[in-house]
Amino acid sequence: MPIRITGLNSGLDTESIISALVSSYSYKTSKYKKAQTKLSWKQEAWSTLNSKVYSFYNNVGKLKLSSAYNMRTASVSDSTKAKVSAASGATNGVQSLEVLEVAKSDYLTGGKISIKDASGAEDKTKTVSSASTLSELGYTGTGTIEVTNKETGKTTSISVTGDTKISDFVKSLSDAGVKASFDEKNGRLFVSSAKTGTENGFELKSKNADGDKALLALGLAMTSTVSDTGAKVNDDNNWSAASDAKIKLNGAEYTSSTNEFAVNGLSVTALAKTSGEISVATDSEGIYEQVKDLLSQYNSLINEMNKLYNADSAKGYEPLTDDEKDSMSDTEVEKWEAKVKDSLLRRDDSLESLISSMTTAMSKGYEVNGKTYYLTSFGISTLGYMNSAKNEQYAYHINGDEDDSATSGKEDKLLAAIKEDPDSVAGFMQQLATGLYDSIDKKMKTSTLSSVFKVYNDKEMASEYSDYTTTIKKWEDKLSEQEDYYYKKFSAMETALAKLNSQTSSLSGLFGS
């Protein structure tokens, strides 16, 4: 590329002249760059909308299943003694419940321990703490204590000496898979199994005489936890053995290592011994909320699509070049670009087709047990074009919905229908969800113009974007060639003028002399 000199000799504004001469090429380059930028914004707009459509599509897919509406609610006569919930498979009616036992973990409350003096008596001038060693408790041997975790079947050996701290021993118990802690205020060790149930308990015993003495010093020695060496039992401690939970449901007995039971669609949590009843019924409110949630999701999506489709025209607005941005304030640039971006899907054919497909699915009638129902059959309808807010003419409202100011005062036909004939409501909603799902699914089929799960022509846009890249490169090359051409011409002219000026100066000097 030649050196681009300015009009030093000619006095001409070379830059401006050349810029004017190549303006048509600059215009073409800028035009295609703006078009590509606008296309990229449109791709982003569609991608964002497509994510919302796809999310709605997946949610609607779940509502095609009968289980989505086969909802049950359950209550128990005394909720302080048991908790209960019902899944879709639970049978309506009243069932008897007895909680015979609640699940417990193995639990050992150690006897109170203290610092000992030289004679082995309690030294009341000192306070036992987690940092106290076993020698301070009067133990001087080297023993071994075994902890067996019944849940895992693993037995862990713990070596103890006079130098072992209470905190060290607690950590060793925890590492062995049991819960352990030391209460400094009360001077007691607490040990329990990590889980409830007889299968998840633990055993604590010594392997030798010194181990017996260590358990005694720690306040943990008792008949069921020491070896055959016969260590003295510490009567101050307490062992609560693990147990399984047991309930009777309709006369049949069930056992669990936890307090949780799952029986024929019922989930029961035993809290205390009791005898009572469980009542199971159709969850009318739950089904109502399911329908309401579907309509809420639909309304949110359809309203947004309508807003995008009916956006104000941005005629005369195009993406700005860097030079154009430089001449504007940041606020002006932001408003300008927002004007363009807000109108990107205005009157878009793909968007119009999607809106039409979804609204048709919602307005159709669906047959249940020989009778055709519509959303209006259950008091669900739009407000009409004249009464709807801008871009919300396709939104549905439930009569009697306390959260909807437009229809809250009307008769709640939906809730009444659910209570009277929940199967018909569920059957209709399943078919409606299926129709809505299928309408979107057809738009998401792969084609030469679009990828799978895309409701817009993403392939076509990607190809168009690539074409713009090629076209822009072509016009940039042409612009550069033309600029080089004219700069060479002006450079030659400047060189010739420089020589002429030099010769003139020489002649002037010659004649002047």
Short mmCIF file of C-alpha atoms in Angstrom, two decimals, residues 47-512:
data_model
loop_
_atom_site.label_atom_id
_atom_site.label_comp_id
_atom_site.label_asym_id
_atom_site.label_seq_id
_atom_site.Cartn_x
_atom_site.Cartn_y
_atom_site.Cartn_z
CA SER A 47 -32.96 -17.40 20.27
CA THR A 48 -34.24 -15.76 23.46
CA LEU A 49 -37.87 -16.29 22.47
CA ASN A 50 -37.21 -19.84 21.33
CA SER A 51 -35.79 -20.73 24.77
CA LYS A 52 -39.05 -19.59 26.36
CA VAL A 53 -41.15 -21.49 23.83
CA TYR A 54 -39.08 -24.64 24.36
CA SER A 55 -39.43 -24.37 28.15
CA PHE A 56 -43.20 -23.99 27.81
CA TYR A 57 -43.26 -26.90 25.37
CA ASN A 58 -41.56 -29.17 27.94
CA ASN A 59 -43.87 -28.07 30.74
CA VAL A 60 -46.96 -28.66 28.61
CA GLY A 61 -45.62 -32.10 27.73
CA LYS A 62 -45.82 -33.11 31.40
CA LEU A 63 -49.47 -32.04 31.53
CA LYS A 64 -50.41 -34.56 28.83
CA LEU A 65 -50.21 -37.29 31.49
CA SER A 66 -53.17 -38.27 33.65
CA SER A 67 -50.92 -38.29 36.72
CA ALA A 68 -50.64 -34.50 36.42
CA TYR A 69 -54.30 -34.20 37.41
CA ASN A 70 -54.79 -37.36 39.48
CA MET A 71 -53.94 -35.42 42.60
CA ARG A 72 -54.81 -36.44 46.15
CA THR A 73 -54.82 -34.75 49.52
CA ALA A 74 -54.52 -36.62 52.80
CA SER A 75 -55.04 -35.75 56.46
CA VAL A 76 -54.57 -37.64 59.71
CA SER A 77 -56.71 -37.42 62.84
CA ASP A 78 -53.77 -36.34 65.04
CA SER A 79 -51.05 -34.51 63.10
CA THR A 80 -48.84 -34.34 66.22
CA LYS A 81 -48.48 -38.15 66.16
CA ALA A 82 -48.14 -38.74 62.42
CA LYS A 83 -47.79 -36.91 59.13
CA VAL A 84 -49.29 -38.16 55.89
CA SER A 85 -49.37 -37.24 52.21
CA ALA A 86 -50.95 -38.93 49.21
CA ALA A 87 -49.59 -39.53 45.71
CA SER A 88 -51.72 -39.80 42.58
CA GLY A 89 -52.15 -43.55 43.07
CA ALA A 90 -53.74 -43.28 46.52
CA THR A 91 -57.34 -44.42 46.91
CA ASN A 92 -59.95 -41.95 48.14
CA GLY A 93 -61.58 -42.84 51.45
CA VAL A 94 -60.90 -43.27 55.17
CA GLN A 95 -58.22 -45.70 56.36
CA SER A 96 -57.25 -46.82 59.86
CA LEU A 97 -53.76 -46.09 61.18
CA GLU A 98 -51.92 -47.26 64.28
CA VAL A 99 -48.38 -46.18 65.13
CA LEU A 100 -47.07 -49.05 67.27
CA GLU A 101 -43.43 -47.97 67.56
CA VAL A 102 -41.27 -45.12 66.34
CA ALA A 103 -37.76 -45.75 65.05
CA LYS A 104 -34.89 -45.01 67.42
CA SER A 105 -31.13 -45.03 67.12
CA ASP A 106 -28.70 -46.77 69.46
CA TYR A 107 -27.95 -44.16 72.10
CA LEU A 108 -25.46 -44.16 74.92
CA THR A 109 -25.40 -41.36 77.49
CA GLY A 110 -22.12 -41.67 79.34
CA GLY A 111 -21.76 -41.46 83.08
CA LYS A 112 -20.45 -38.25 84.58
CA ILE A 113 -16.63 -38.12 84.53
CA SER A 114 -14.20 -35.90 86.40
CA ILE A 115 -10.53 -35.10 86.97
CA LYS A 116 -8.92 -37.47 89.51
CA ASP A 117 -6.26 -36.75 92.10
CA ALA A 118 -3.33 -39.05 92.96
CA SER A 119 -5.57 -41.22 95.16
CA GLY A 120 -8.13 -41.68 92.41
CA ALA A 121 -10.73 -39.47 94.05
CA GLU A 122 -12.46 -36.61 92.25
CA ASP A 123 -10.41 -33.41 92.22
CA LYS A 124 -13.08 -30.78 92.69
CA THR A 125 -10.61 -27.96 92.07
CA LYS A 126 -10.35 -28.90 88.39
CA THR A 127 -12.93 -29.02 85.62
CA VAL A 128 -12.93 -31.70 82.95
CA SER A 129 -12.85 -30.48 79.31
CA SER A 130 -12.41 -31.82 75.79
CA ALA A 131 -8.69 -31.19 76.15
CA SER A 132 -8.44 -33.37 79.27
CA THR A 133 -6.39 -36.56 78.86
CA LEU A 134 -7.38 -40.03 80.02
CA SER A 135 -4.53 -39.94 82.55
CA GLU A 136 -6.23 -36.93 84.14
CA LEU A 137 -9.31 -39.13 84.45
CA GLY A 138 -7.26 -41.73 86.32
CA TYR A 139 -6.39 -44.00 83.37
CA THR A 140 -2.77 -44.96 82.70
CA GLY A 141 -2.93 -48.09 80.56
CA THR A 142 -2.73 -48.89 76.85
CA GLY A 143 -5.98 -50.36 75.66
CA THR A 144 -8.02 -51.08 72.56
CA ILE A 145 -11.70 -50.29 72.07
CA GLU A 146 -13.70 -51.60 69.13
CA VAL A 147 -16.61 -49.82 67.43
CA THR A 148 -18.80 -51.83 65.08
CA ASN A 149 -21.07 -49.91 62.70
CA LYS A 150 -23.98 -52.28 61.95
CA GLU A 151 -25.05 -50.27 58.91
CA THR A 152 -21.75 -50.85 57.11
CA GLY A 153 -20.63 -53.94 59.01
CA LYS A 154 -17.26 -52.29 59.56
CA THR A 155 -15.40 -52.68 62.87
CA THR A 156 -12.89 -49.99 63.83
CA SER A 157 -10.23 -50.40 66.51
CA ILE A 158 -9.37 -47.37 68.62
CA SER A 159 -6.13 -47.35 70.61
CA VAL A 160 -6.20 -45.35 73.84
CA THR A 161 -3.45 -44.35 76.25
CA GLY A 162 -3.10 -41.99 79.14
CA ASP A 163 -2.12 -39.27 76.65
CA THR A 164 -5.33 -39.64 74.63
CA LYS A 165 -7.49 -36.53 74.89
CA ILE A 166 -11.25 -36.73 75.21
CA SER A 167 -11.48 -34.74 71.94
CA ASP A 168 -9.24 -37.32 70.22
CA PHE A 169 -11.48 -40.15 71.37
CA VAL A 170 -14.63 -38.31 70.19
CA LYS A 171 -13.05 -37.80 66.77
CA SER A 172 -12.11 -41.48 66.55
CA LEU A 173 -15.72 -42.44 67.29
CA SER A 174 -16.99 -40.05 64.62
CA ASP A 175 -14.48 -41.44 62.10
CA ALA A 176 -15.86 -44.89 62.87
CA GLY A 177 -19.29 -43.80 61.64
CA VAL A 178 -21.16 -43.02 64.86
CA LYS A 179 -22.24 -39.69 66.29
CA ALA A 180 -20.23 -38.59 69.31
CA SER A 181 -19.91 -35.45 71.38
CA PHE A 182 -18.72 -34.32 74.82
CA ASP A 183 -20.79 -32.00 76.99
CA GLU A 184 -18.24 -30.09 79.09
CA LYS A 185 -20.90 -28.45 81.25
CA ASN A 186 -22.31 -31.79 82.39
CA GLY A 187 -19.13 -33.82 82.01
CA ARG A 188 -20.67 -36.56 79.87
CA LEU A 189 -19.97 -38.28 76.57
CA PHE A 190 -22.90 -38.89 74.20
CA VAL A 191 -22.70 -41.60 71.54
CA SER A 192 -25.42 -42.63 69.07
CA SER A 193 -25.80 -44.42 65.76
CA ALA A 194 -25.92 -42.22 62.67
CA LYS A 195 -29.32 -43.63 61.64
CA THR A 196 -32.37 -45.07 63.32
CA GLY A 197 -33.36 -48.75 63.18
CA THR A 198 -31.92 -51.95 64.57
CA GLU A 199 -29.93 -52.60 61.39
CA ASN A 200 -28.15 -49.27 61.75
CA GLY A 201 -27.02 -49.52 65.39
CA PHE A 202 -23.53 -49.82 66.81
CA GLU A 203 -21.54 -51.86 69.31
CA LEU A 204 -18.88 -50.50 71.64
CA LYS A 205 -16.61 -52.93 73.47
CA SER A 206 -13.07 -53.37 74.72
CA LYS A 207 -10.50 -55.90 73.47
CA ASN A 208 -8.48 -56.17 76.67
CA ALA A 209 -8.47 -55.31 80.37
CA ASP A 210 -6.94 -51.88 79.73
CA GLY A 211 -9.73 -51.23 77.25
CA ASP A 212 -12.22 -52.04 79.99
CA LYS A 213 -10.55 -49.53 82.28
CA ALA A 214 -10.55 -46.87 79.55
CA LEU A 215 -14.31 -47.28 79.00
CA LEU A 216 -14.83 -47.04 82.74
CA ALA A 217 -12.74 -43.85 82.95
CA LEU A 218 -14.75 -42.35 80.06
CA GLY A 219 -18.06 -43.22 81.74
CA LEU A 220 -18.99 -45.62 78.95
CA ALA A 221 -18.53 -48.99 80.64
CA MET A 222 -21.66 -51.13 81.05
CA THR A 223 -22.52 -54.82 80.93
CA SER A 224 -23.52 -54.80 77.26
CA THR A 225 -20.45 -52.93 76.10
CA VAL A 226 -17.44 -54.46 77.86
CA SER A 227 -15.39 -57.57 77.21
CA ASP A 228 -15.37 -60.84 79.09
CA THR A 229 -12.78 -59.45 81.46
CA GLY A 230 -15.68 -58.20 83.54
CA ALA A 231 -15.01 -54.49 83.97
CA LYS A 232 -17.06 -52.77 86.63
CA VAL A 233 -20.39 -51.43 85.40
CA ASN A 234 -20.86 -47.66 85.65
CA ASP A 235 -24.42 -47.33 86.88
CA ASP A 236 -24.51 -43.62 86.03
CA ASN A 237 -24.77 -44.09 82.27
CA ASN A 238 -27.80 -44.94 80.13
CA TRP A 239 -28.18 -47.17 77.04
CA SER A 240 -31.32 -46.57 74.76
CA ALA A 241 -31.23 -49.48 72.30
CA ALA A 242 -32.13 -48.94 68.58
CA SER A 243 -35.57 -49.98 67.38
CA ASP A 244 -37.55 -50.08 64.15
CA ALA A 245 -40.72 -48.15 63.52
CA LYS A 246 -43.94 -50.17 63.23
CA ILE A 247 -47.36 -49.15 62.00
CA LYS A 248 -50.63 -50.85 61.17
CA LEU A 249 -52.48 -49.53 58.14
CA ASN A 250 -55.93 -51.03 57.67
CA GLY A 251 -54.87 -53.92 59.92
CA ALA A 252 -51.69 -54.81 58.00
CA GLU A 253 -48.40 -54.30 59.86
CA TYR A 254 -45.37 -52.58 58.30
CA THR A 255 -41.83 -52.14 59.64
CA SER A 256 -39.20 -49.53 58.74
CA SER A 257 -35.73 -48.67 60.02
CA THR A 258 -36.76 -45.03 59.66
CA ASN A 259 -40.05 -43.42 60.62
CA GLU A 260 -41.01 -43.16 56.95
CA PHE A 261 -43.47 -45.53 55.26
CA ALA A 262 -44.69 -45.67 51.67
CA VAL A 263 -47.79 -47.83 51.26
CA ASN A 264 -50.13 -47.88 48.25
CA GLY A 265 -49.69 -44.21 47.35
CA LEU A 266 -49.55 -43.00 50.95
CA SER A 267 -46.47 -41.56 52.61
CA VAL A 268 -46.65 -41.83 56.40
CA THR A 269 -44.20 -40.35 58.91
CA ALA A 270 -44.54 -41.82 62.40
CA LEU A 271 -43.95 -39.29 65.18
CA ALA A 272 -45.39 -41.00 68.27
CA LYS A 273 -47.60 -43.91 69.23
CA THR A 274 -51.19 -43.29 68.26
CA SER A 275 -54.36 -44.80 66.88
CA GLY A 276 -56.46 -42.88 64.41
CA GLU A 277 -57.57 -42.44 60.80
CA ILE A 278 -56.25 -41.19 57.50
CA SER A 279 -58.62 -39.44 55.10
CA VAL A 280 -57.76 -39.33 51.39
CA ALA A 281 -59.67 -37.19 48.88
CA THR A 282 -59.25 -35.59 45.46
CA ASP A 283 -57.10 -32.48 45.73
CA SER A 284 -59.48 -30.06 44.03
CA GLU A 285 -57.38 -27.03 44.92
CA GLY A 286 -54.25 -28.74 43.59
CA ILE A 287 -55.89 -29.52 40.24
CA TYR A 288 -57.24 -25.96 40.09
CA GLU A 289 -53.75 -24.56 40.64
CA GLN A 290 -52.38 -26.91 37.97
CA VAL A 291 -54.82 -25.51 35.41
CA LYS A 292 -54.19 -21.97 36.60
CA ASP A 293 -50.43 -22.41 36.29
CA LEU A 294 -50.75 -23.72 32.72
CA LEU A 295 -52.85 -20.70 31.73
CA SER A 296 -50.43 -18.35 33.47
CA GLN A 297 -47.49 -19.77 31.51
CA TYR A 298 -49.46 -19.64 28.26
CA ASN A 299 -50.60 -16.06 28.85
CA SER A 300 -47.09 -14.87 29.62
CA LEU A 301 -45.71 -16.41 26.42
CA ILE A 302 -48.55 -15.48 24.06
CA ASN A 303 -48.62 -11.88 25.36
CA GLU A 304 -44.89 -11.52 24.74
CA MET A 305 -45.18 -12.94 21.24
CA ASN A 306 -48.04 -10.57 20.44
CA LYS A 307 -46.02 -7.64 21.71
CA LEU A 308 -43.11 -8.61 19.48
CA TYR A 309 -45.35 -9.16 16.47
CA ASN A 310 -47.26 -5.90 16.92
CA ALA A 311 -44.22 -3.77 17.76
CA ASP A 312 -44.06 -0.21 16.48
CA SER A 313 -42.39 0.30 13.13
CA ALA A 314 -38.75 1.36 13.17
CA LYS A 315 -38.72 2.60 9.59
CA GLY A 316 -35.73 4.82 9.01
CA TYR A 317 -33.80 3.31 11.94
CA GLU A 318 -30.83 1.08 11.25
CA PRO A 319 -27.86 -0.05 13.36
CA LEU A 320 -25.35 2.74 13.82
CA THR A 321 -21.80 2.83 12.53
CA ASP A 322 -18.97 3.74 14.91
CA ASP A 323 -18.76 7.21 13.37
CA GLU A 324 -22.48 7.73 13.85
CA LYS A 325 -22.25 6.63 17.48
CA ASP A 326 -19.41 9.07 18.08
CA SER A 327 -21.67 11.95 17.09
CA MET A 328 -24.36 10.91 19.61
CA SER A 329 -24.59 10.66 23.40
CA ASP A 330 -24.69 7.24 25.08
CA THR A 331 -28.37 7.75 25.94
CA GLU A 332 -29.20 8.64 22.35
CA VAL A 333 -27.38 5.55 21.08
CA GLU A 334 -29.18 3.34 23.60
CA LYS A 335 -32.59 4.67 22.62
CA TRP A 336 -31.80 4.40 18.92
CA GLU A 337 -30.70 0.76 19.17
CA ALA A 338 -33.66 -0.12 21.41
CA LYS A 339 -35.98 1.23 18.73
CA VAL A 340 -34.42 -1.11 16.18
CA LYS A 341 -34.26 -4.16 18.46
CA ASP A 342 -37.86 -3.81 19.66
CA SER A 343 -39.11 -4.02 16.09
CA LEU A 344 -37.02 -6.96 14.86
CA LEU A 345 -39.87 -9.53 14.94
CA ARG A 346 -42.58 -7.09 13.82
CA ARG A 347 -44.89 -8.83 11.35
CA ASP A 348 -42.55 -11.85 11.29
CA ASP A 349 -44.10 -14.72 9.32
CA SER A 350 -42.70 -17.48 11.56
CA LEU A 351 -43.96 -15.71 14.65
CA GLU A 352 -47.39 -15.17 13.14
CA SER A 353 -47.63 -18.85 12.24
CA LEU A 354 -46.63 -19.93 15.76
CA ILE A 355 -49.17 -17.59 17.39
CA SER A 356 -51.91 -18.82 15.08
CA SER A 357 -51.09 -22.47 15.77
CA MET A 358 -51.09 -22.05 19.56
CA THR A 359 -54.26 -19.94 19.74
CA THR A 360 -56.08 -22.44 17.54
CA ALA A 361 -55.12 -25.30 19.86
CA MET A 362 -56.44 -23.33 22.84
CA SER A 363 -59.77 -22.45 21.26
CA LYS A 364 -60.59 -25.95 19.98
CA GLY A 365 -63.14 -28.28 21.50
CA TYR A 366 -62.04 -31.66 22.91
CA GLU A 367 -64.27 -34.68 23.47
CA VAL A 368 -64.44 -36.45 26.84
CA ASN A 369 -66.78 -39.45 27.29
CA GLY A 370 -68.80 -38.48 24.25
CA LYS A 371 -69.20 -34.82 25.20
CA THR A 372 -67.29 -31.92 23.63
CA TYR A 373 -65.86 -29.36 26.00
CA TYR A 374 -64.18 -26.00 25.43
CA LEU A 375 -62.28 -23.83 27.87
CA THR A 376 -65.42 -21.70 28.07
CA SER A 377 -67.26 -24.78 29.40
CA PHE A 378 -65.30 -24.30 32.61
CA GLY A 379 -65.61 -20.53 32.81
CA ILE A 380 -62.25 -19.87 31.13
CA SER A 381 -62.12 -17.34 28.30
CA THR A 382 -60.39 -14.28 26.89
CA LEU A 383 -61.69 -10.82 27.73
CA GLY A 384 -62.41 -10.03 24.09
CA TYR A 385 -60.61 -7.59 21.83
CA MET A 386 -62.31 -4.48 23.21
CA ASN A 387 -61.78 -5.33 26.88
CA SER A 388 -58.26 -6.73 26.72
CA ALA A 389 -55.13 -4.76 27.46
CA LYS A 390 -52.83 -4.03 24.52
CA ASN A 391 -51.36 -7.25 23.07
CA GLU A 392 -53.30 -9.41 25.57
CA GLN A 393 -56.32 -10.33 23.47
CA TYR A 394 -55.33 -14.01 23.44
CA ALA A 395 -54.79 -14.28 27.21
CA TYR A 396 -57.21 -16.52 29.15
CA HIS A 397 -58.89 -15.67 32.45
CA ILE A 398 -60.61 -17.95 34.96
CA ASN A 399 -63.97 -16.75 36.23
CA GLY A 400 -63.85 -16.48 40.01
CA ASP A 401 -60.05 -16.44 40.21
CA GLU A 402 -59.38 -14.34 43.29
CA ASP A 403 -56.01 -13.27 41.89
CA ASP A 404 -57.53 -11.88 38.68
CA SER A 405 -59.19 -8.51 39.15
CA ALA A 406 -60.87 -8.79 35.74
CA THR A 407 -62.87 -11.94 36.62
CA SER A 408 -62.66 -12.45 40.39
CA GLY A 409 -66.29 -11.44 40.92
CA LYS A 410 -67.70 -14.06 38.57
CA GLU A 411 -68.91 -17.59 39.34
CA ASP A 412 -66.03 -20.06 39.65
CA LYS A 413 -67.21 -22.76 37.26
CA LEU A 414 -63.79 -24.41 37.06
CA LEU A 415 -63.50 -25.22 40.76
CA ALA A 416 -67.11 -26.40 40.84
CA ALA A 417 -66.47 -28.70 37.87
CA ILE A 418 -63.35 -30.14 39.48
CA LYS A 419 -65.23 -30.93 42.69
CA GLU A 420 -68.21 -32.41 40.83
CA ASP A 421 -66.46 -34.31 38.04
CA PRO A 422 -62.65 -34.17 38.31
CA ASP A 423 -62.18 -36.92 35.73
CA SER A 424 -63.88 -34.91 32.98
CA VAL A 425 -61.83 -31.82 33.79
CA ALA A 426 -58.64 -33.89 33.82
CA GLY A 427 -59.56 -35.59 30.55
CA PHE A 428 -60.19 -32.25 28.86
CA MET A 429 -56.99 -30.65 30.18
CA GLN A 430 -54.94 -33.65 29.03
CA GLN A 431 -56.28 -33.29 25.49
CA LEU A 432 -55.83 -29.52 25.55
CA ALA A 433 -52.23 -29.94 26.68
CA THR A 434 -51.69 -32.54 23.96
CA GLY A 435 -53.14 -30.25 21.30
CA LEU A 436 -51.01 -27.34 22.48
CA TYR A 437 -47.91 -29.54 22.69
CA ASP A 438 -48.45 -30.91 19.18
CA SER A 439 -48.99 -27.43 17.74
CA ILE A 440 -45.56 -26.35 18.99
CA ASP A 441 -43.95 -29.68 18.15
CA LYS A 442 -44.87 -29.27 14.47
CA LYS A 443 -43.12 -25.91 14.42
CA MET A 444 -40.00 -27.45 15.95
CA LYS A 445 -39.48 -30.12 13.31
CA THR A 446 -36.15 -29.96 11.50
CA SER A 447 -36.12 -28.76 7.90
CA THR A 448 -33.77 -27.27 5.33
CA LEU A 449 -34.46 -23.89 6.92
CA SER A 450 -34.51 -24.75 10.63
CA SER A 451 -32.92 -27.06 13.19
CA VAL A 452 -34.81 -29.42 15.47
CA PHE A 453 -36.49 -27.71 18.46
CA LYS A 454 -36.30 -24.34 16.73
CA VAL A 455 -39.49 -22.47 15.82
CA TYR A 456 -37.66 -20.09 13.50
CA ASN A 457 -35.43 -20.43 10.44
CA ASP A 458 -32.11 -20.53 12.25
CA LYS A 459 -30.33 -22.36 9.41
CA GLU A 460 -31.53 -19.82 6.86
CA MET A 461 -30.41 -16.93 9.07
CA ALA A 462 -27.00 -18.50 9.65
CA SER A 463 -26.56 -18.90 5.89
CA GLU A 464 -27.67 -15.32 5.30
CA TYR A 465 -25.22 -14.09 7.94
CA SER A 466 -22.41 -15.97 6.20
CA ASP A 467 -23.41 -14.46 2.86
CA TYR A 468 -23.22 -10.99 4.37
CA THR A 469 -19.70 -11.73 5.59
CA THR A 470 -18.68 -12.65 2.05
CA THR A 471 -20.41 -9.60 0.53
CA ILE A 472 -18.91 -7.21 3.09
CA LYS A 473 -15.43 -8.59 2.39
CA LYS A 474 -15.96 -8.07 -1.34
CA TRP A 475 -17.02 -4.44 -0.90
CA GLU A 476 -14.25 -3.76 1.61
CA ASP A 477 -11.74 -5.02 -0.95
CA LYS A 478 -13.30 -2.83 -3.64
CA LEU A 479 -13.22 0.18 -1.34
CA SER A 480 -9.57 -0.43 -0.50
CA GLU A 481 -8.67 -0.85 -4.17
CA GLN A 482 -10.38 2.41 -5.13
CA GLU A 483 -8.75 4.28 -2.25
CA ASP A 484 -5.35 2.96 -3.28
CA TYR A 485 -6.00 3.93 -6.89
CA TYR A 486 -6.87 7.53 -6.06
CA TYR A 487 -4.09 7.88 -3.50
CA LYS A 488 -1.60 6.77 -6.15
CA LYS A 489 -2.98 9.38 -8.57
CA PHE A 490 -2.81 12.18 -6.02
CA SER A 491 0.60 10.99 -4.87
CA ALA A 492 1.87 11.21 -8.44
CA MET A 493 0.38 14.68 -8.78
CA GLU A 494 1.99 15.82 -5.54
CA THR A 495 5.34 14.42 -6.67
CA ALA A 496 5.06 16.24 -10.02
CA LEU A 497 4.12 19.49 -8.28
CA ALA A 498 7.03 19.08 -5.91
CA LYS A 499 9.43 18.79 -8.87
CA LEU A 500 7.82 21.73 -10.61
CA ASN A 501 8.10 23.85 -7.48
CA SER A 502 11.71 22.83 -7.14
CA GLN A 503 12.50 23.77 -10.75
CA THR A 504 10.64 27.07 -10.38
CA SER A 505 12.64 27.88 -7.30
CA SER A 506 15.85 27.12 -9.12
CA LEU A 507 14.93 29.35 -12.07
CA SER A 508 13.89 32.13 -9.76
CA GLY A 509 17.20 31.88 -8.01
CA LEU A 510 19.06 31.87 -11.32
CA PHE A 511 17.33 34.94 -12.72
CA GLY A 512 17.41 36.66 -9.43
#
